[in-house]
Amino acid sequence: EVQLLESGGGLVQPGGSLRLSCAASGFTFSNYAMTWVRQAPGKGLEWVSTIGGSGGRVYYADSVKGRFTISRDNSKNTLYLQMTRLRAEDTAIFYCAKVPDGDNFYFDYWGQGTLVTVSS
Amino acid sequence: EIVMTQSPATLSVSPGERATLSCRASQSVSSNLAWYQQKPGQVPRLLIYGASTRATGIPARFSGSGSGTEFTLTISSLQSEDFAVYYCQQYDNWPTFGQGTRLEIK
């Protein structure tokens, strides 16, 4: 059974940093691209970033480019999102999700999410 | 950025009836279109990918159609568990989601 478990969310001041983690199990982690998607409270879904299976290819939404860094440790089956220079508009639930099909970035399994609140 | 526009914003349908949800892309996305269902307090669930292929375990009452810029999600006979918010998402370019359609009980 595929399981994705995010952690690392919390309250952070504007301009601060936070690192999210997503522990994966139930599939061969290194074979799949992984993604972060966020959802502001009461709002819709926004793609944030995707990383290829080997970690060599990374992609970012314009809204986070230069501030967020996606990475993965395939030996630990874990996905990360390092977030810096956080803004109030980054407040959201952050979900990690699995990309089932190569370069087709749709998402078949989602974690339960971790809440990031940016506020002073 | 490809903008995805869903309509209507809210759809009221009685159980047992058919629901038709629409999604329009600002430019062609070929068949690179997925649909998700999200219930309150739950994570999104993949329903459809490739515009018309049901994901694993999705009941046959869910069907997707369309290509290019116009897409439709049809739920043939609504069950109580189908009332939720539905999102379309294109993956022809960097992924973008529609704003969602809330399907509510009439």
Short mmCIF file of C-alpha atoms in Angstrom, two decimals:
data_model
loop_
_atom_site.label_atom_id
_atom_site.label_comp_id
_atom_site.label_asym_id
_atom_site.label_seq_id
_atom_site.Cartn_x
_atom_site.Cartn_y
_atom_site.Cartn_z
CA GLU A 1 0.00 0.00 0.00
CA VAL A 2 1.37 3.37 -1.00
CA GLN A 3 1.79 5.72 1.94
CA LEU A 4 3.04 9.30 1.99
CA LEU A 5 3.52 11.06 5.30
CA GLU A 6 4.42 14.72 5.44
CA SER A 7 5.97 16.50 8.39
CA GLY A 8 7.72 19.73 9.23
CA GLY A 9 4.90 22.23 8.97
CA GLY A 10 4.24 24.86 11.57
CA LEU A 11 4.08 28.56 12.35
CA VAL A 12 6.89 30.70 10.96
CA GLN A 13 7.40 34.44 10.72
CA PRO A 14 7.49 36.24 7.38
CA GLY A 15 10.97 35.99 5.93
CA GLY A 16 11.65 32.77 7.81
CA SER A 17 12.50 29.28 6.65
CA LEU A 18 11.05 25.82 7.05
CA ARG A 19 11.87 22.36 5.72
CA LEU A 20 9.11 19.92 4.91
CA SER A 21 9.64 16.17 4.63
CA CYS A 22 7.58 13.42 3.04
CA ALA A 23 8.31 9.81 3.97
CA ALA A 24 7.24 7.37 1.30
CA SER A 25 6.54 3.65 1.47
CA GLY A 26 4.78 0.93 -0.48
CA PHE A 27 6.47 1.56 -3.82
CA THR A 28 9.95 1.81 -5.33
CA PHE A 29 10.54 5.45 -4.47
CA SER A 30 13.47 6.07 -6.81
CA ASN A 31 11.44 5.00 -9.84
CA TYR A 32 8.99 7.89 -9.58
CA ALA A 33 8.98 11.64 -9.82
CA MET A 34 7.48 13.33 -6.78
CA THR A 35 5.65 16.59 -6.35
CA TRP A 36 4.59 19.19 -3.82
CA VAL A 37 1.14 20.73 -4.22
CA ARG A 38 -0.30 23.30 -1.83
CA GLN A 39 -3.75 24.49 -0.89
CA ALA A 40 -4.35 27.78 0.87
CA PRO A 41 -7.13 27.68 3.49
CA GLY A 42 -10.47 27.41 1.74
CA LYS A 43 -8.86 27.73 -1.68
CA GLY A 44 -7.94 25.55 -4.63
CA LEU A 45 -4.88 23.49 -5.49
CA GLU A 46 -1.58 24.96 -6.69
CA TRP A 47 1.34 22.97 -8.04
CA VAL A 48 4.58 23.97 -6.31
CA SER A 49 7.45 21.78 -7.48
CA THR A 50 8.36 18.41 -8.99
CA ILE A 51 11.54 16.37 -8.89
CA GLY A 52 12.53 13.46 -11.11
CA GLY A 53 13.16 10.00 -9.76
CA SER A 54 16.92 10.35 -9.66
CA GLY A 55 16.74 13.92 -8.41
CA GLY A 56 18.47 15.29 -11.48
CA ARG A 57 15.50 17.22 -12.85
CA VAL A 58 13.66 19.77 -10.79
CA TYR A 59 10.82 22.10 -11.69
CA TYR A 60 9.23 25.01 -9.84
CA ALA A 61 6.20 27.21 -10.09
CA ASP A 62 7.11 30.84 -10.74
CA SER A 63 5.58 31.80 -7.38
CA VAL A 64 8.25 29.87 -5.46
CA LYS A 65 11.22 29.87 -7.84
CA GLY A 66 14.35 31.12 -6.12
CA ARG A 67 12.82 30.67 -2.64
CA PHE A 68 11.98 26.95 -2.44
CA THR A 69 14.24 23.98 -3.13
CA ILE A 70 12.96 20.47 -3.74
CA SER A 71 15.21 17.48 -3.10
CA ARG A 72 15.02 13.80 -2.31
CA ASP A 73 17.05 11.11 -0.56
CA ASN A 74 16.30 7.84 -2.29
CA SER A 75 18.23 5.88 0.33
CA LYS A 76 15.73 7.14 2.92
CA ASN A 77 12.64 7.15 0.64
CA THR A 78 12.11 10.76 1.61
CA LEU A 79 11.15 13.90 -0.30
CA TYR A 80 11.98 17.37 0.98
CA LEU A 81 10.96 20.96 0.38
CA GLN A 82 13.24 23.63 1.77
CA MET A 83 11.32 26.89 1.97
CA THR A 84 13.03 30.23 2.53
CA ARG A 85 11.93 33.88 2.49
CA LEU A 86 8.44 32.78 3.39
CA ARG A 87 5.54 35.14 2.79
CA ALA A 88 2.04 35.33 4.20
CA GLU A 89 0.69 34.09 0.88
CA ASP A 90 2.66 30.85 1.31
CA THR A 91 0.27 29.87 4.12
CA ALA A 92 -1.24 26.58 3.00
CA ILE A 93 -1.51 22.87 3.48
CA PHE A 94 1.40 21.31 1.61
CA TYR A 95 0.80 17.89 0.11
CA CYS A 96 3.38 15.58 -1.34
CA ALA A 97 2.17 13.43 -4.20
CA LYS A 98 3.48 10.70 -6.45
CA VAL A 99 3.76 11.10 -10.22
CA PRO A 100 2.76 7.78 -11.75
CA ASP A 101 3.73 8.31 -15.33
CA GLY A 102 7.13 9.67 -16.26
CA ASP A 103 6.90 13.21 -17.51
CA ASN A 104 3.11 13.37 -17.28
CA PHE A 105 2.70 15.39 -14.13
CA TYR A 106 -0.59 14.21 -12.73
CA PHE A 107 -0.71 12.72 -9.26
CA ASP A 108 -2.09 9.36 -8.18
CA TYR A 109 -1.29 9.21 -4.45
CA TRP A 110 -1.33 12.10 -2.00
CA GLY A 111 -0.18 12.44 1.57
CA GLN A 112 -2.40 13.87 4.29
CA GLY A 113 -0.62 17.21 4.11
CA THR A 114 1.21 19.45 6.56
CA LEU A 115 0.05 22.96 7.42
CA VAL A 116 2.42 25.88 7.01
CA THR A 117 1.34 29.16 8.55
CA VAL A 118 3.35 32.29 7.83
CA SER A 119 2.42 35.01 10.27
CA SER A 120 3.97 37.41 12.72
CA GLU B 1 0.75 29.63 -17.88
CA ILE B 2 -2.26 27.65 -19.06
CA VAL B 3 -5.38 28.85 -17.26
CA MET B 4 -8.02 26.26 -16.46
CA THR B 5 -11.59 27.49 -15.99
CA GLN B 6 -14.25 25.25 -14.48
CA SER B 7 -17.98 25.72 -14.69
CA PRO B 8 -20.24 26.01 -12.94
CA ALA B 9 -18.70 27.05 -9.65
CA THR B 10 -21.48 25.22 -7.82
CA LEU B 11 -23.73 22.50 -9.18
CA SER B 12 -26.83 21.30 -7.33
CA VAL B 13 -28.03 17.84 -8.33
CA SER B 14 -30.31 15.26 -6.74
CA PRO B 15 -29.00 11.80 -5.82
CA GLY B 16 -29.51 9.36 -8.66
CA GLU B 17 -29.34 12.07 -11.31
CA ARG B 18 -26.53 12.81 -13.74
CA ALA B 19 -23.96 15.53 -13.11
CA THR B 20 -21.94 17.19 -15.86
CA LEU B 21 -18.93 19.32 -14.94
CA SER B 22 -16.98 21.39 -17.46
CA CYS B 23 -13.37 22.45 -17.71
CA ARG B 24 -11.86 24.75 -20.32
CA ALA B 25 -8.17 25.37 -21.03
CA SER B 26 -6.85 28.71 -22.25
CA GLN B 27 -4.90 26.83 -24.94
CA SER B 28 -4.84 23.28 -26.19
CA VAL B 29 -3.61 20.69 -23.70
CA SER B 30 -4.28 17.75 -26.02
CA SER B 31 -5.55 14.94 -23.76
CA ASN B 32 -3.23 15.83 -20.88
CA LEU B 33 -6.04 16.44 -18.44
CA ALA B 34 -6.81 14.92 -15.03
CA TRP B 35 -9.78 15.18 -12.68
CA TYR B 36 -9.65 14.98 -8.88
CA GLN B 37 -12.29 14.72 -6.19
CA GLN B 38 -11.82 16.35 -2.80
CA LYS B 39 -14.20 15.89 0.10
CA PRO B 40 -14.14 18.25 3.10
CA GLY B 41 -11.11 17.61 5.29
CA GLN B 42 -9.74 14.99 2.90
CA VAL B 43 -6.94 14.87 0.36
CA PRO B 44 -7.56 15.04 -3.38
CA ARG B 45 -8.26 11.73 -5.07
CA LEU B 46 -7.33 11.06 -8.69
CA LEU B 47 -10.40 10.11 -10.73
CA ILE B 48 -9.44 10.48 -14.38
CA TYR B 49 -6.21 10.97 -16.34
CA GLY B 50 -5.53 11.24 -20.05
CA ALA B 51 -8.90 13.04 -20.21
CA SER B 52 -10.87 9.78 -20.20
CA THR B 53 -9.01 6.97 -18.40
CA ARG B 54 -10.36 6.08 -14.99
CA ALA B 55 -7.78 5.71 -12.25
CA THR B 56 -7.49 2.48 -10.31
CA GLY B 57 -10.56 1.72 -8.22
CA ILE B 58 -12.72 4.52 -9.62
CA PRO B 59 -16.33 3.43 -10.26
CA ALA B 60 -17.61 3.26 -13.81
CA ARG B 61 -20.21 5.97 -13.11
CA PHE B 62 -17.34 8.48 -13.45
CA SER B 63 -16.39 9.25 -17.03
CA GLY B 64 -14.26 11.89 -18.70
CA SER B 65 -14.31 13.21 -22.22
CA GLY B 66 -12.86 15.94 -24.39
CA SER B 67 -9.57 17.02 -25.88
CA GLY B 68 -7.85 20.23 -26.83
CA THR B 69 -9.49 22.94 -24.76
CA GLU B 70 -12.88 21.53 -23.74
CA PHE B 71 -13.35 18.75 -21.21
CA THR B 72 -16.22 17.18 -19.31
CA LEU B 73 -16.52 15.02 -16.22
CA THR B 74 -19.79 13.12 -16.05
CA ILE B 75 -21.11 11.26 -13.04
CA SER B 76 -23.90 9.11 -14.38
CA SER B 77 -25.96 8.45 -11.24
CA LEU B 78 -24.96 10.44 -8.20
CA GLN B 79 -24.36 8.62 -4.96
CA SER B 80 -24.28 10.34 -1.59
CA GLU B 81 -20.49 9.94 -1.41
CA ASP B 82 -20.02 11.84 -4.69
CA PHE B 83 -20.91 15.23 -3.27
CA ALA B 84 -17.57 17.00 -3.11
CA VAL B 85 -15.38 19.53 -4.89
CA TYR B 86 -13.96 18.49 -8.25
CA TYR B 87 -10.81 19.92 -9.82
CA CYS B 88 -9.46 19.57 -13.32
CA GLN B 89 -5.70 19.81 -13.91
CA GLN B 90 -3.71 20.05 -17.11
CA TYR B 91 -0.25 18.57 -17.42
CA ASP B 92 0.54 19.45 -21.02
CA ASN B 93 2.72 22.23 -19.62
CA TRP B 94 3.61 23.09 -16.03
CA PRO B 95 0.67 21.75 -14.06
CA THR B 96 -2.22 24.07 -13.39
CA PHE B 97 -5.56 23.39 -11.72
CA GLY B 98 -9.00 24.78 -12.25
CA GLN B 99 -10.64 26.64 -9.39
CA GLY B 100 -12.98 23.74 -8.66
CA THR B 101 -16.67 22.91 -8.97
CA ARG B 102 -18.59 22.24 -5.78
CA LEU B 103 -21.15 19.47 -6.33
CA GLU B 104 -23.89 19.77 -3.74
CA ILE B 105 -27.07 17.92 -2.92
CA LYS B 106 -30.21 19.47 -4.37
#
